mmCIF file of C-alpha atoms in Angstrom:
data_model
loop_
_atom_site.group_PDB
_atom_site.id
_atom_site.type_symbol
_atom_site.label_atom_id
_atom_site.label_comp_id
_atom_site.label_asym_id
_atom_site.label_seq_id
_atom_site.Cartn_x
_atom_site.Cartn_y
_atom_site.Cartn_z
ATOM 1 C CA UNK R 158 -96.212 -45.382 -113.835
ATOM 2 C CA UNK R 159 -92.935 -46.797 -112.192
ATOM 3 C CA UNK R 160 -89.510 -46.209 -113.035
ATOM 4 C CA UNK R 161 -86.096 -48.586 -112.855
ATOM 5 C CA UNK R 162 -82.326 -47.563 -112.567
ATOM 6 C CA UNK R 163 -79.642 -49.357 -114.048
ATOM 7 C CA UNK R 164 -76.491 -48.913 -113.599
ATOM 8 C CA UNK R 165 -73.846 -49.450 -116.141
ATOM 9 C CA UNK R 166 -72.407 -52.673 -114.877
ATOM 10 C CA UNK R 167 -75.142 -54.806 -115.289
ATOM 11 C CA UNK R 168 -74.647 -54.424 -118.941
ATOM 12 C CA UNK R 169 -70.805 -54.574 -119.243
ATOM 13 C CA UNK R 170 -69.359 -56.769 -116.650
ATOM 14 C CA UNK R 171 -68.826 -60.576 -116.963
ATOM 15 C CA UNK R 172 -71.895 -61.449 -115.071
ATOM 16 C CA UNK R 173 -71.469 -65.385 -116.598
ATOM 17 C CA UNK R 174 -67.880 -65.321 -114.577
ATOM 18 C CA UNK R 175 -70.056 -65.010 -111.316
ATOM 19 C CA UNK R 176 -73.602 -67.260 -112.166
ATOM 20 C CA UNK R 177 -75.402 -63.928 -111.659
ATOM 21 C CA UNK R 178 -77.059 -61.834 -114.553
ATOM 22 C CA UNK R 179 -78.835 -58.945 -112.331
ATOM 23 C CA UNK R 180 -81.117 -58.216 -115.917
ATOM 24 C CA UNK R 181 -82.849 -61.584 -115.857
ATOM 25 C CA UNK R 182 -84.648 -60.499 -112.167
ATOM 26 C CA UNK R 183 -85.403 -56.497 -113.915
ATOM 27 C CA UNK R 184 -86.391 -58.268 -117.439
ATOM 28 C CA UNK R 185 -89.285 -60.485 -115.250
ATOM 29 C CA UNK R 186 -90.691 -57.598 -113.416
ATOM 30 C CA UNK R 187 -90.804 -55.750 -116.323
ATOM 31 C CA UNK R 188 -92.269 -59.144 -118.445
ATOM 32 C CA UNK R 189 -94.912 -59.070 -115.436
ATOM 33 C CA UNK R 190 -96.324 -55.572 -115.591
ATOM 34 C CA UNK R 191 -99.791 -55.270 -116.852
ATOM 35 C CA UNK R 192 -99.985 -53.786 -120.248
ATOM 36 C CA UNK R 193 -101.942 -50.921 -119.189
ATOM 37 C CA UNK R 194 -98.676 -49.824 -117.004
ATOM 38 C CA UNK R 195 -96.255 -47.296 -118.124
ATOM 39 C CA UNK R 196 -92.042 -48.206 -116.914
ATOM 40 C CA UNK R 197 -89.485 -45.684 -117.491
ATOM 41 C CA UNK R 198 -85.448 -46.989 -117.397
ATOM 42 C CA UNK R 199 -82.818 -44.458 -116.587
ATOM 43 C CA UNK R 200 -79.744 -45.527 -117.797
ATOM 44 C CA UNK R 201 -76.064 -44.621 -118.704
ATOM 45 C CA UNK R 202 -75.788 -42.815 -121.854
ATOM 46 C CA UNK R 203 -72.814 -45.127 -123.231
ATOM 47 C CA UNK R 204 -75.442 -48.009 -121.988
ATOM 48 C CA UNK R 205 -77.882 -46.814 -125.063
ATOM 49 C CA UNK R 206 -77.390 -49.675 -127.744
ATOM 50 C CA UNK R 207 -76.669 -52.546 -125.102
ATOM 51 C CA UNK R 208 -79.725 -51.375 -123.444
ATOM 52 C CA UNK R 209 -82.304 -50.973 -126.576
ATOM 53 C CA UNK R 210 -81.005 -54.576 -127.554
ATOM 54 C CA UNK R 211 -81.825 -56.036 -124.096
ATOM 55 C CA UNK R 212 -85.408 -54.248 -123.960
ATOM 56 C CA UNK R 213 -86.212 -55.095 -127.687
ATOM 57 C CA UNK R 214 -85.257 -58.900 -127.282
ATOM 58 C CA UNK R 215 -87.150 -58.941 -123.787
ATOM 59 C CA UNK R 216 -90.662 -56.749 -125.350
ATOM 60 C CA UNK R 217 -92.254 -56.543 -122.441
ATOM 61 C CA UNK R 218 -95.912 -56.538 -122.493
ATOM 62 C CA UNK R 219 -95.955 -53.139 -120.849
ATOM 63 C CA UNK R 220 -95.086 -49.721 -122.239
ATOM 64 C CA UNK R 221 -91.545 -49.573 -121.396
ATOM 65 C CA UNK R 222 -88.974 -46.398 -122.321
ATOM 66 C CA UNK R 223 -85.357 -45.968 -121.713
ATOM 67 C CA UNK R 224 -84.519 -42.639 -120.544
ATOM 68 C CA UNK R 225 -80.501 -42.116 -120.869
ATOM 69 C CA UNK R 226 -78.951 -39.485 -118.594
ATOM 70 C CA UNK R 227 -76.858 -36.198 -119.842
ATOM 71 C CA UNK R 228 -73.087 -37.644 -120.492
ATOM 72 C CA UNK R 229 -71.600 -36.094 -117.390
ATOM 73 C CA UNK R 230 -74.007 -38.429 -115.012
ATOM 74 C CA UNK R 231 -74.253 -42.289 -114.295
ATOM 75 C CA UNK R 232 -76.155 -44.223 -112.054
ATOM 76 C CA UNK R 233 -74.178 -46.148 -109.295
ATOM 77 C CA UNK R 234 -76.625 -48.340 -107.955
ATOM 78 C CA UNK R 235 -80.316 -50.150 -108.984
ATOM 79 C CA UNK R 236 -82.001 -49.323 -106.128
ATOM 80 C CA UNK R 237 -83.759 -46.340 -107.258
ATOM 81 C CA UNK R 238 -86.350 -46.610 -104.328
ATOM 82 C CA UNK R 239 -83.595 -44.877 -102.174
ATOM 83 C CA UNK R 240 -83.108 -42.090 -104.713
ATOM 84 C CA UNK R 241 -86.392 -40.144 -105.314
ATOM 85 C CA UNK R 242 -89.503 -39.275 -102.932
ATOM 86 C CA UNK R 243 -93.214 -38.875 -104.730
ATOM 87 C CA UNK R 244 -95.605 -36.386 -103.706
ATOM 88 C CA UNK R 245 -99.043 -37.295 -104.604
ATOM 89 C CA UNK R 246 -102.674 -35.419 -104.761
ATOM 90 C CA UNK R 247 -105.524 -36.817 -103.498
ATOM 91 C CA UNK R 248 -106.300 -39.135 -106.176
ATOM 92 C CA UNK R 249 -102.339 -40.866 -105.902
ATOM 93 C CA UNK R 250 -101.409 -38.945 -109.404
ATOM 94 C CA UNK R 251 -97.813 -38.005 -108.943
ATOM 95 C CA UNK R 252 -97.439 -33.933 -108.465
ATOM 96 C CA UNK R 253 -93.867 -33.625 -107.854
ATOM 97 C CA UNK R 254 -90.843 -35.639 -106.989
ATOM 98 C CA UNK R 255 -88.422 -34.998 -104.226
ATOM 99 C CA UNK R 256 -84.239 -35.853 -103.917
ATOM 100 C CA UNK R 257 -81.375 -34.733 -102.765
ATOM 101 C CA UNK R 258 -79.762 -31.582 -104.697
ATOM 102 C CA UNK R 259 -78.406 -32.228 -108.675
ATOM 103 C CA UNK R 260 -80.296 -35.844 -108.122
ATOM 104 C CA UNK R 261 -80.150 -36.652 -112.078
ATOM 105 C CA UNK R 262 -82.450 -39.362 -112.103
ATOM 106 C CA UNK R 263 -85.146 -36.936 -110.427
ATOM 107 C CA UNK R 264 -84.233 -34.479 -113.073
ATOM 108 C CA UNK R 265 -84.689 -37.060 -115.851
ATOM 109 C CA UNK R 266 -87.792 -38.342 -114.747
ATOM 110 C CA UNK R 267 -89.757 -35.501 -113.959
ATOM 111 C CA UNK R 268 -89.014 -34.101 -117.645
ATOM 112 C CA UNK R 269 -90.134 -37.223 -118.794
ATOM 113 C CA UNK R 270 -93.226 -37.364 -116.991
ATOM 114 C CA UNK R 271 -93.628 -33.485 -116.798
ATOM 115 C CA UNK R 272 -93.530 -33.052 -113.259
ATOM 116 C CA UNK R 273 -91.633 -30.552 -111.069
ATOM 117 C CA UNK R 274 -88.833 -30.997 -108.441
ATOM 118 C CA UNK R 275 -88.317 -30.273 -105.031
ATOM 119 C CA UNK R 276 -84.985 -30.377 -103.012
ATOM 120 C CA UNK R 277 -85.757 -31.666 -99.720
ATOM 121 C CA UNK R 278 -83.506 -31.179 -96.139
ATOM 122 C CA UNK R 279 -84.574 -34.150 -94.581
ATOM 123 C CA UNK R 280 -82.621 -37.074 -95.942
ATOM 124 C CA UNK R 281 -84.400 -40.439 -95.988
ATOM 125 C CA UNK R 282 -83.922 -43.212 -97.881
ATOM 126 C CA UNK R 283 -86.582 -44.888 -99.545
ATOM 127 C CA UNK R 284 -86.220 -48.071 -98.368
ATOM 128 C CA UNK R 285 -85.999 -47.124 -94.700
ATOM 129 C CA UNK R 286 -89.275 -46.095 -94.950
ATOM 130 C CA UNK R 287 -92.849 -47.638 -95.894
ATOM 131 C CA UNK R 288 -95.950 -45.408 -96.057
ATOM 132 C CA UNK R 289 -99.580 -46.846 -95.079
ATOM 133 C CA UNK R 290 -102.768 -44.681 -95.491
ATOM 134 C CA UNK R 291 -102.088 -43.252 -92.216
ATOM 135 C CA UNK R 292 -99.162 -43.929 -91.092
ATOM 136 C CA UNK R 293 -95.152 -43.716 -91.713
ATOM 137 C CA UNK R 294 -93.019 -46.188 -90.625
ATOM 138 C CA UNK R 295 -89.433 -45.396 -90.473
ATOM 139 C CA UNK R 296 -86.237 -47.085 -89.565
ATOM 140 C CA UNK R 297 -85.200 -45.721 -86.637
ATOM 141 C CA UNK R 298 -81.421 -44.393 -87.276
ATOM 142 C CA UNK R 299 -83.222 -42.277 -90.091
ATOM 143 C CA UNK R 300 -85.371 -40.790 -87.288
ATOM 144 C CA UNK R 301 -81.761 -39.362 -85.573
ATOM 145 C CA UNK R 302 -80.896 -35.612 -85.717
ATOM 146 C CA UNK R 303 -77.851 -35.315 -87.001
ATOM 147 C CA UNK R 304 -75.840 -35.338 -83.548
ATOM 148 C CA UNK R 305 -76.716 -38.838 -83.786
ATOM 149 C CA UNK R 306 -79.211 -38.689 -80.760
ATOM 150 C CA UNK R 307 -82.424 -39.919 -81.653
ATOM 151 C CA UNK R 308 -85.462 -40.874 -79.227
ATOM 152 C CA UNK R 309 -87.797 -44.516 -78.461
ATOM 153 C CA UNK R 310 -90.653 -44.874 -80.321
ATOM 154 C CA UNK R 311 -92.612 -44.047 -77.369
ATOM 155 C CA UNK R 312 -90.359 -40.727 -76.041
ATOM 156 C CA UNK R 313 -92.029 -37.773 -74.679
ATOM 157 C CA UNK R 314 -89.983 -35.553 -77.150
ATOM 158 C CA UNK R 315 -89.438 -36.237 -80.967
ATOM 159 C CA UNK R 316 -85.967 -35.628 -82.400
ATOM 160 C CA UNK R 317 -86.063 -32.205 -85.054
ATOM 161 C CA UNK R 318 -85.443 -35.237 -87.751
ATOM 162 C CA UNK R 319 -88.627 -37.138 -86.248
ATOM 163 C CA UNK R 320 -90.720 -34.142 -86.411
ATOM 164 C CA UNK R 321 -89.472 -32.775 -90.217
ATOM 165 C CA UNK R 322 -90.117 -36.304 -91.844
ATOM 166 C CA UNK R 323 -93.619 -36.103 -89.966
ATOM 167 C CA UNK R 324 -94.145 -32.770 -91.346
ATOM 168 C CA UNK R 325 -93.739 -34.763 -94.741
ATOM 169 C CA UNK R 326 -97.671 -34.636 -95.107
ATOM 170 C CA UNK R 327 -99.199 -35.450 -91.533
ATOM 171 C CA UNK R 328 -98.763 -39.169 -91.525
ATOM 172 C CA UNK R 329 -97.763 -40.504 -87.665
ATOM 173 C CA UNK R 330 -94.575 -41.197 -87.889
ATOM 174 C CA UNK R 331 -93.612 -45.060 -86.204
ATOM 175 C CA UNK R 332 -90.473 -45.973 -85.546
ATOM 176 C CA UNK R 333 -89.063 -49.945 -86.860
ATOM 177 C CA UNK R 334 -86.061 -50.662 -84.397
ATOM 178 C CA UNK R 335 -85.904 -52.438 -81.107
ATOM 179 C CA UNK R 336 -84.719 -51.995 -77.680
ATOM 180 C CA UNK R 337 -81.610 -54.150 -76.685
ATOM 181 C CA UNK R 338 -83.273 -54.952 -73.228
ATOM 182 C CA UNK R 339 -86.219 -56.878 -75.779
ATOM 183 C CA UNK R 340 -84.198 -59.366 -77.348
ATOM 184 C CA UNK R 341 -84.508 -61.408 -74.898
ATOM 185 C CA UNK R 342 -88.234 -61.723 -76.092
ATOM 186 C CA UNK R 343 -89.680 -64.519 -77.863
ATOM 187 C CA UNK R 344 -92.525 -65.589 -79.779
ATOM 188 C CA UNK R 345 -93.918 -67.728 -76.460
ATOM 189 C CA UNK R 346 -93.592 -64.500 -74.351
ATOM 190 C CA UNK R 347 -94.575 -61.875 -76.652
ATOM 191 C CA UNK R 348 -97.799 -60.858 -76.034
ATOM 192 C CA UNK R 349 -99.800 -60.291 -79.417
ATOM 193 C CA UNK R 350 -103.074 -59.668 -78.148
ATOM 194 C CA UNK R 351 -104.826 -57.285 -79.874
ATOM 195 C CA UNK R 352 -106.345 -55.438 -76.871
ATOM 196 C CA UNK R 353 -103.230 -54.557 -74.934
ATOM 197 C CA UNK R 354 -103.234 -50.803 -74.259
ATOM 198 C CA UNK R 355 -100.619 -48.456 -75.557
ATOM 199 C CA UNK R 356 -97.950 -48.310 -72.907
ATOM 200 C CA UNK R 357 -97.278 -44.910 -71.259
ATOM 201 C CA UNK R 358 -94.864 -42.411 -72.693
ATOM 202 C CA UNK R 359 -91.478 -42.861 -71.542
ATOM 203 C CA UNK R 360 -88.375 -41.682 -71.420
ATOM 204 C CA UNK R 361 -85.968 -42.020 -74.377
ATOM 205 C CA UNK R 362 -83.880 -45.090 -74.575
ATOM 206 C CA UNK R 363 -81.688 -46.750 -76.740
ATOM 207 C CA UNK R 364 -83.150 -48.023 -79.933
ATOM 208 C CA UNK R 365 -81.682 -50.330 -82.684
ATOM 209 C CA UNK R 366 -82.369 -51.178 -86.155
ATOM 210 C CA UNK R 367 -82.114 -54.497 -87.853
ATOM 211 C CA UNK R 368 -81.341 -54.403 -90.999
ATOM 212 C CA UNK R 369 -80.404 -51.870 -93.544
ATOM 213 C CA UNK R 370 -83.802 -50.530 -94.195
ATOM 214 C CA UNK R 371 -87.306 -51.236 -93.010
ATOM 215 C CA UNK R 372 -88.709 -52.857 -96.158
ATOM 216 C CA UNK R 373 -85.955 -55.789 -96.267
ATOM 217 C CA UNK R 374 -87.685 -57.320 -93.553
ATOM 218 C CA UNK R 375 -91.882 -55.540 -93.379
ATOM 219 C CA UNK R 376 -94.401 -55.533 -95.712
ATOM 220 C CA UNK R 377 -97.634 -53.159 -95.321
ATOM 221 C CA UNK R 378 -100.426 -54.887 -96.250
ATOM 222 C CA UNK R 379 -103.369 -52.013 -96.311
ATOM 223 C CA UNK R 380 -105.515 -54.198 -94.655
ATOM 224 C CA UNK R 381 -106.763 -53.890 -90.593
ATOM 225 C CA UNK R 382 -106.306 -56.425 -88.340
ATOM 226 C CA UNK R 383 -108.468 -56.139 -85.029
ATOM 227 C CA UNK R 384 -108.624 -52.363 -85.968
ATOM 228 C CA UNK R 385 -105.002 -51.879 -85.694
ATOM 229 C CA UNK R 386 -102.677 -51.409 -89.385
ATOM 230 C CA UNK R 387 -101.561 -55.224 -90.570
ATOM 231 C CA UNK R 388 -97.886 -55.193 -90.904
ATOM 232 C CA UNK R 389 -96.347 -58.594 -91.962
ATOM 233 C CA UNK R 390 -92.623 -59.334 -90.492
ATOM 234 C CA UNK R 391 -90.458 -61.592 -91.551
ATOM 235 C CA UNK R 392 -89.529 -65.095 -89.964
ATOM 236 C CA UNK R 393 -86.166 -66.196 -90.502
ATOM 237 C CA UNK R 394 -85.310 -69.883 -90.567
ATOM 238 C CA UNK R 395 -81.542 -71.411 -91.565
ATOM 239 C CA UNK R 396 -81.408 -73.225 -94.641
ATOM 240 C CA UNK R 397 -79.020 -75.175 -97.138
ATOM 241 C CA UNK R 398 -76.185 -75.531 -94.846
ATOM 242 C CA UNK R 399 -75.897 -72.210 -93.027
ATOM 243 C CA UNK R 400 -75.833 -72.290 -89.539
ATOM 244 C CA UNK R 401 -78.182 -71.795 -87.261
ATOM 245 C CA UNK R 402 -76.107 -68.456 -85.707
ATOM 246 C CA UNK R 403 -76.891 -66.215 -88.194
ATOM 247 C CA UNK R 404 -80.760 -67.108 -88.272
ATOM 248 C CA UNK R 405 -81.356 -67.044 -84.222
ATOM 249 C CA UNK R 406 -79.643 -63.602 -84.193
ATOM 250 C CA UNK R 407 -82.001 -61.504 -86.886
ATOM 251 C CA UNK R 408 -84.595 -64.381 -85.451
ATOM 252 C CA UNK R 409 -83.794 -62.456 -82.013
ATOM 253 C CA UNK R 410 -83.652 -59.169 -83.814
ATOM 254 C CA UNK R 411 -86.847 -59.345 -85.587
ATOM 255 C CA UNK R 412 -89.012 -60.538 -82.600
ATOM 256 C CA UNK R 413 -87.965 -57.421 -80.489
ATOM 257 C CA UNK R 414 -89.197 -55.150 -83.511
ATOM 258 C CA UNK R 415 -92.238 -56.977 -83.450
ATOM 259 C CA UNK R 416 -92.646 -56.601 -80.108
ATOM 260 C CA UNK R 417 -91.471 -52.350 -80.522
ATOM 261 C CA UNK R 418 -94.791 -52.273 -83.688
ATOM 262 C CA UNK R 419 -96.892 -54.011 -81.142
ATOM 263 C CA UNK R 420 -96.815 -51.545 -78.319
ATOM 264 C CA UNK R 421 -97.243 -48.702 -81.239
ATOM 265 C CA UNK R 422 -100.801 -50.360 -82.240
ATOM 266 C CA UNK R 423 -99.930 -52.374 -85.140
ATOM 267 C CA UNK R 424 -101.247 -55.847 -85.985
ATOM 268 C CA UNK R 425 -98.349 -58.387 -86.932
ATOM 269 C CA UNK R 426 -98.412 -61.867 -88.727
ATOM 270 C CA UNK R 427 -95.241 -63.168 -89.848
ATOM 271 C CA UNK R 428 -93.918 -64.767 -92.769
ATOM 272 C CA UNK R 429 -90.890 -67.338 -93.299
ATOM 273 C CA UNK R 430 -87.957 -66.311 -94.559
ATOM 274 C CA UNK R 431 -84.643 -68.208 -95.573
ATOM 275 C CA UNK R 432 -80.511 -67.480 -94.115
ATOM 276 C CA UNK R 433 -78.953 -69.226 -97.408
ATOM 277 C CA UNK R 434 -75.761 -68.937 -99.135
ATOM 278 C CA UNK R 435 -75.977 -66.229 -102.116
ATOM 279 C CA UNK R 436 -75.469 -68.099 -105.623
ATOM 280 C CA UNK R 437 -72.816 -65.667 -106.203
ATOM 281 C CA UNK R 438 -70.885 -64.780 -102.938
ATOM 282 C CA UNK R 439 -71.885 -67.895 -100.931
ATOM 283 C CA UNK R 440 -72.130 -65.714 -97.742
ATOM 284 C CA UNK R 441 -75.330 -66.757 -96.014
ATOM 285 C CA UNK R 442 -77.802 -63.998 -96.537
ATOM 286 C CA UNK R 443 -81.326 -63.410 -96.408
ATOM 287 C CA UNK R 444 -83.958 -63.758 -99.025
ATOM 288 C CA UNK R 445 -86.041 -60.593 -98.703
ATOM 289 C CA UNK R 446 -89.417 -62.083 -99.499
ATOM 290 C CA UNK R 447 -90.875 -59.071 -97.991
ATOM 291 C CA UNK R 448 -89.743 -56.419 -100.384
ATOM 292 C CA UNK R 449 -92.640 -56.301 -102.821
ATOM 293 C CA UNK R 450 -94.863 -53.905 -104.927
ATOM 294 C CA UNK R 451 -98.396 -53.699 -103.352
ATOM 295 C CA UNK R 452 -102.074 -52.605 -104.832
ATOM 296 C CA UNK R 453 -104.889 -52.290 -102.702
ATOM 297 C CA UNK R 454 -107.060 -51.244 -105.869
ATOM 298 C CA UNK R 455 -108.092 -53.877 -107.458
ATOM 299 C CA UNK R 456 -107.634 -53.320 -111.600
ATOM 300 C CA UNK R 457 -110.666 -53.569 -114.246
ATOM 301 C CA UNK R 458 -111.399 -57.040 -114.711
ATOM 302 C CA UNK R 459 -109.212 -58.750 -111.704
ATOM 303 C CA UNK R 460 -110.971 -59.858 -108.667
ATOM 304 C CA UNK R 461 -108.125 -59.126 -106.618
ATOM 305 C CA UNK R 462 -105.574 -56.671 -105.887
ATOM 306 C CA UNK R 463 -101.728 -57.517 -107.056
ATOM 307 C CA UNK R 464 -99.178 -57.861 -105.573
ATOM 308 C CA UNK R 465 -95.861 -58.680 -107.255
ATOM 309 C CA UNK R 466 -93.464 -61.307 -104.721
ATOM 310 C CA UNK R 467 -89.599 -61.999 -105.070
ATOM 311 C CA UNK R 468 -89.126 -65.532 -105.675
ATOM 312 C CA UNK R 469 -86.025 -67.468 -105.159
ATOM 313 C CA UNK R 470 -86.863 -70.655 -106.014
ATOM 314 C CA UNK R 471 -85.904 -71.075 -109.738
ATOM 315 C CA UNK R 472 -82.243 -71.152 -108.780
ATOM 316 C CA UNK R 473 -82.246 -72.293 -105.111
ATOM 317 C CA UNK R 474 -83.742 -74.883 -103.697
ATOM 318 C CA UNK R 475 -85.848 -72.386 -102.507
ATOM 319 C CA UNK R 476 -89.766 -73.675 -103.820
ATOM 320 C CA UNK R 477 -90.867 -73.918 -100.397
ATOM 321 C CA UNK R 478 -90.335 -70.541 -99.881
ATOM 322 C CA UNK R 479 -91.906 -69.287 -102.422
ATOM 323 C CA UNK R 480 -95.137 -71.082 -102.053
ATOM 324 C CA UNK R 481 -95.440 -70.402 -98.762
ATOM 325 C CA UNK R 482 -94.888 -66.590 -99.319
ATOM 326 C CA UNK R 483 -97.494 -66.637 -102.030
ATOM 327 C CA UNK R 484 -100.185 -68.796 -100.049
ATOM 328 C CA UNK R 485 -99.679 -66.151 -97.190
ATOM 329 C CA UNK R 486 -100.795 -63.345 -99.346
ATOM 330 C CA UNK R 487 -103.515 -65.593 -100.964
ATOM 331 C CA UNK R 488 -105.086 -65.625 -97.662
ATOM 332 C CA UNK R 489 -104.909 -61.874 -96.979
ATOM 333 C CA UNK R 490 -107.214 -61.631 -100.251
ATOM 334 C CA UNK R 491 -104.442 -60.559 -102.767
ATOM 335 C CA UNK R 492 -103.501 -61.869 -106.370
ATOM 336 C CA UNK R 493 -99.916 -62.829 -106.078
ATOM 337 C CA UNK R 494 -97.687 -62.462 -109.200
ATOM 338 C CA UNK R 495 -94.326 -64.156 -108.619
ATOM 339 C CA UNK R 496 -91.440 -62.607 -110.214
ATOM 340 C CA UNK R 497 -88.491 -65.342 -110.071
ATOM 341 C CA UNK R 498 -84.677 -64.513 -110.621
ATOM 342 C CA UNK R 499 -84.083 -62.595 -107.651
ATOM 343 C CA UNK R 500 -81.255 -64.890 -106.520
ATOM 344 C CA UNK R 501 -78.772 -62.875 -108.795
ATOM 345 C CA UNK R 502 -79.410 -59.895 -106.677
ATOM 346 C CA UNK R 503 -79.802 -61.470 -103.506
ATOM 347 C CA UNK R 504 -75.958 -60.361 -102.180
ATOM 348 C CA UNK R 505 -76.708 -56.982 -103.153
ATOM 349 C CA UNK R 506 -79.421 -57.046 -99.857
ATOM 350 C CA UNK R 507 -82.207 -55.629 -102.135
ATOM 351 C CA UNK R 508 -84.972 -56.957 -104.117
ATOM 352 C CA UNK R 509 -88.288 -56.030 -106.053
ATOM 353 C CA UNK R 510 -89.523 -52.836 -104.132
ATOM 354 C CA UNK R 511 -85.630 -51.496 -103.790
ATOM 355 C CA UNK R 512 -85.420 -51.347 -107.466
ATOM 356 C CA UNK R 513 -88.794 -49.601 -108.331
ATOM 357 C CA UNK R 514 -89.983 -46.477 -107.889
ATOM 358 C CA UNK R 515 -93.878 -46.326 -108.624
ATOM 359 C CA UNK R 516 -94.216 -42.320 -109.638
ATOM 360 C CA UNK R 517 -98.152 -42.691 -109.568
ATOM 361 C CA UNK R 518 -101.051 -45.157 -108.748
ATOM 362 C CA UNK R 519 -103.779 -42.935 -110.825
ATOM 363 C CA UNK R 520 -105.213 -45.277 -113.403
#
C-alpha cells in the first residue's frame, strides 16, 4: 500500500504558462505500480471532479483511490513523505501511523486503511531520515534539541532529540552531516577501506548538513558491503551550461558526508548526479537521482527486487544520466523501473520517494 498527496495547485494553476505539469511525473509512478499494489490520493475536496477526470483518463494498472479531505483542510505540499511516520509489526504490515497533532492526511488515511494514530513529540521529517534493517540515518539538524545544540556523530553524549528518535524502535541512530574541518577532503584522500576501525569517541563538534534532507542525496540499498550497510551517495557533476561553482561546492559537501558514514561503519559507492538548469525556473539545481522507492523482496514471478528511479532524461538532455543511474542498480542485483517526468518537479528539490508514503510492505 502507498499513498500520494496532492495539493490543489497542481490541478488549477496554468502549469502550460511555466513548461511544467507536476501530474505527468505522479501519473507515471502511479502507471508503473504493479497491479497487485494498492495507492491511495489525498486530495482537496473542491479538487474531486478535476481529480476523478485525471485518474480515469490516466487508469493506472494499479488499484488506485482518491481520498478527499473534510472541507475545512487542504494539502499544501506533495511531499507526503515528510507528513506521516509508519509503525510496522514484524512482518512490515502497517499497525499505526504517526504525525504531528490534527495531521489530516494521517487522519484520512488511517480511516481508510483502518489503522490507528499516534501523536508523536519528536518532530522529524520524513525525508531527513532513511531507515535500514538496523539502522536510522538521520540528518543531522533533526538530531538537535531544541536549544539548537546538537552533538558529532561520534559524541560521548547524545542530544535528548538523538536519544527520543532512537527510542523510535531501537534502530542505531547515524547521523548524515559533515564536519567543516572535512571539506577539505577528497575522493584521492579519503580513505574507503573497508577495514579502518571506528575512530574513538570524541568530543562534540560542529556538524553540518547538506542538503535539505538526507534522501535528496543517499539511497539505502539493503545490501552489505564488506559487512558494513551499503549506502549509495550521490556524485555531482555540472552540466548544460551551469558552472562549475555550484557542483564543486555540494561536490565538496558530499565527500565530507561520505567521509562522516565512513567512520560510522557504512560501505559507500557513489552515483553521478547532474547541477542543471530547472525546465521551469532555470536556476541550476540538482537532479535527485537518489530519491527512489526500494524492495529488497523480490515479488512472485520477478527475479529481482524493484526499485523505481527518477529519470530526467525525457525532457533534458539528461539520457546519460539516467542510464547510468539504472546500470548502477543493475549491478547491485535490482530490477530498475524508470519513472520519467521528474523534470517538472525538479525546482521543487523533491522527487519519487518525497512524494510517497509506502503505509505497508506485507504482500
Amino acid at each position: 500500500m502507498i499513498a500520494f498527496a496532492l495539493p490543489a495547485s497542481f490541478f488549477t494553476d496554468d502549469h502550460d504558462r511555466h513548461r511544467v505539469s507536476p501530474l505527468l511525473p505522479i501519473g507515471n509512478l502511479l502507471s508503473a505500480l504493479p497491479h497487485e499494489m494498492m495507492a491511495a490520493i489525498i486530495i482537496d475536496r473542491d479538487c474531486i471532479p478535476s481529480a476523478q477526470d485525471w485518474l480515469e483518463r490516466l487508469a493506472p494498472p494499479c488499484a488506485a483511490e482518491l481520498l478527499p479531505l473534510d472541507e475545512n483542510s487542504s494539502i499544501s505540499h506533495p511531499w507526503i513523505q515528510d507528513m506521516i511516520h509508519v509503525r510496522t509489526d514484524e512482518k512490515g504490515a502497517a499497525t499505526e501511523l504517526v504525525s504531528a497533532a490534527g495531521n489530516a492526511s494521517a487522519s484520512a488515511l488511517a480511516k481508510h486503511f483502518e489503522l490507528v494514530t499516534a501523536v508523536s513529540d519528536v518532530l522529524l521529517d520524513g525525508g531527513n531520515q532513511l531507515v535500514g534493517p538496523d539502522f536510522r540515518l538521520v540528518g543531522h539538524p533533526s538530531l538537535k534539541d531544541g536549544s539548537g545544540t546538537g552533538v558529532d556523530a561520534n559524541a560521548v553524549e547524545l542530544s535528548q532529540q538523538w536519544q527520543k528518535v532512537e527510542a523510535l524502535d531501537g534502530r542505531p541512530v547515524h547521523s548524515f552531516g559533515y564536519r567543516p574541518e572535512d571539506l577539505a577532503v577528497t575522493e584521492a584522500t579519503l580513505d574507503l577501506s573497508p577495514a579502518r576501525p571506528a575512530p574513538m569517541a570524541m568530543a562534540s563538534r560542529k556538524m553540518h548538513q547538506c542538503g535539505f534532507h538526507v534522501d535528496q542525496f543517499v539511497s539505502v540499498t539493503g545490501l552489505r558491503q564488506d559487512n558494513r550497510p551499503l549506502l549509495l551517495v550521490a556524485d555531482p557533476v555540472a552540466h548544460a551550461g551551469c558552472g562549475s561553482r555550484a557542483a564543486t561546492d555540494l561536490k565538496q559537501k558530499l565527500d565530507a558526508s561520505v567521509h562522516s558514514l565512513i567512520r560510522q561503519g557504512f560501505a559507500v559507492r557513489r552515483n553521478p548526479i547532474p547541477v542543471s538548469p530547472a525546465i521551469d525556473s532555470n536556476k541550476c539545481i540538482p537532479r535527485l537521482y537518489n530519491n527512489v522507492i526500494l524492495e529488497n523482496v523480490v515479488r512472485s514471478g520477478q527475479k529481482q527486487p524493484f526499485v523505481w528511479l527518477p529519470h530526467f532524461g525525457d525532457e533534458e538532455a539528461l539520457g546519460e544520466f539516467d542510464e547510468d543511474n539504472r546500470q548502477i542498480w543493475a549491478g547491485l542485483g535490482f530490477d530498475p523501473i524508470c519513472v520519467t517526468g521528474w523534470s517538472h518537479l525538479a525546482s521543487r528539490n523533491g522527487a519519487l520517494r518525497c512524494a510517497t508514503k509506502v503505509i505497508s510492505r506485507a504482500s
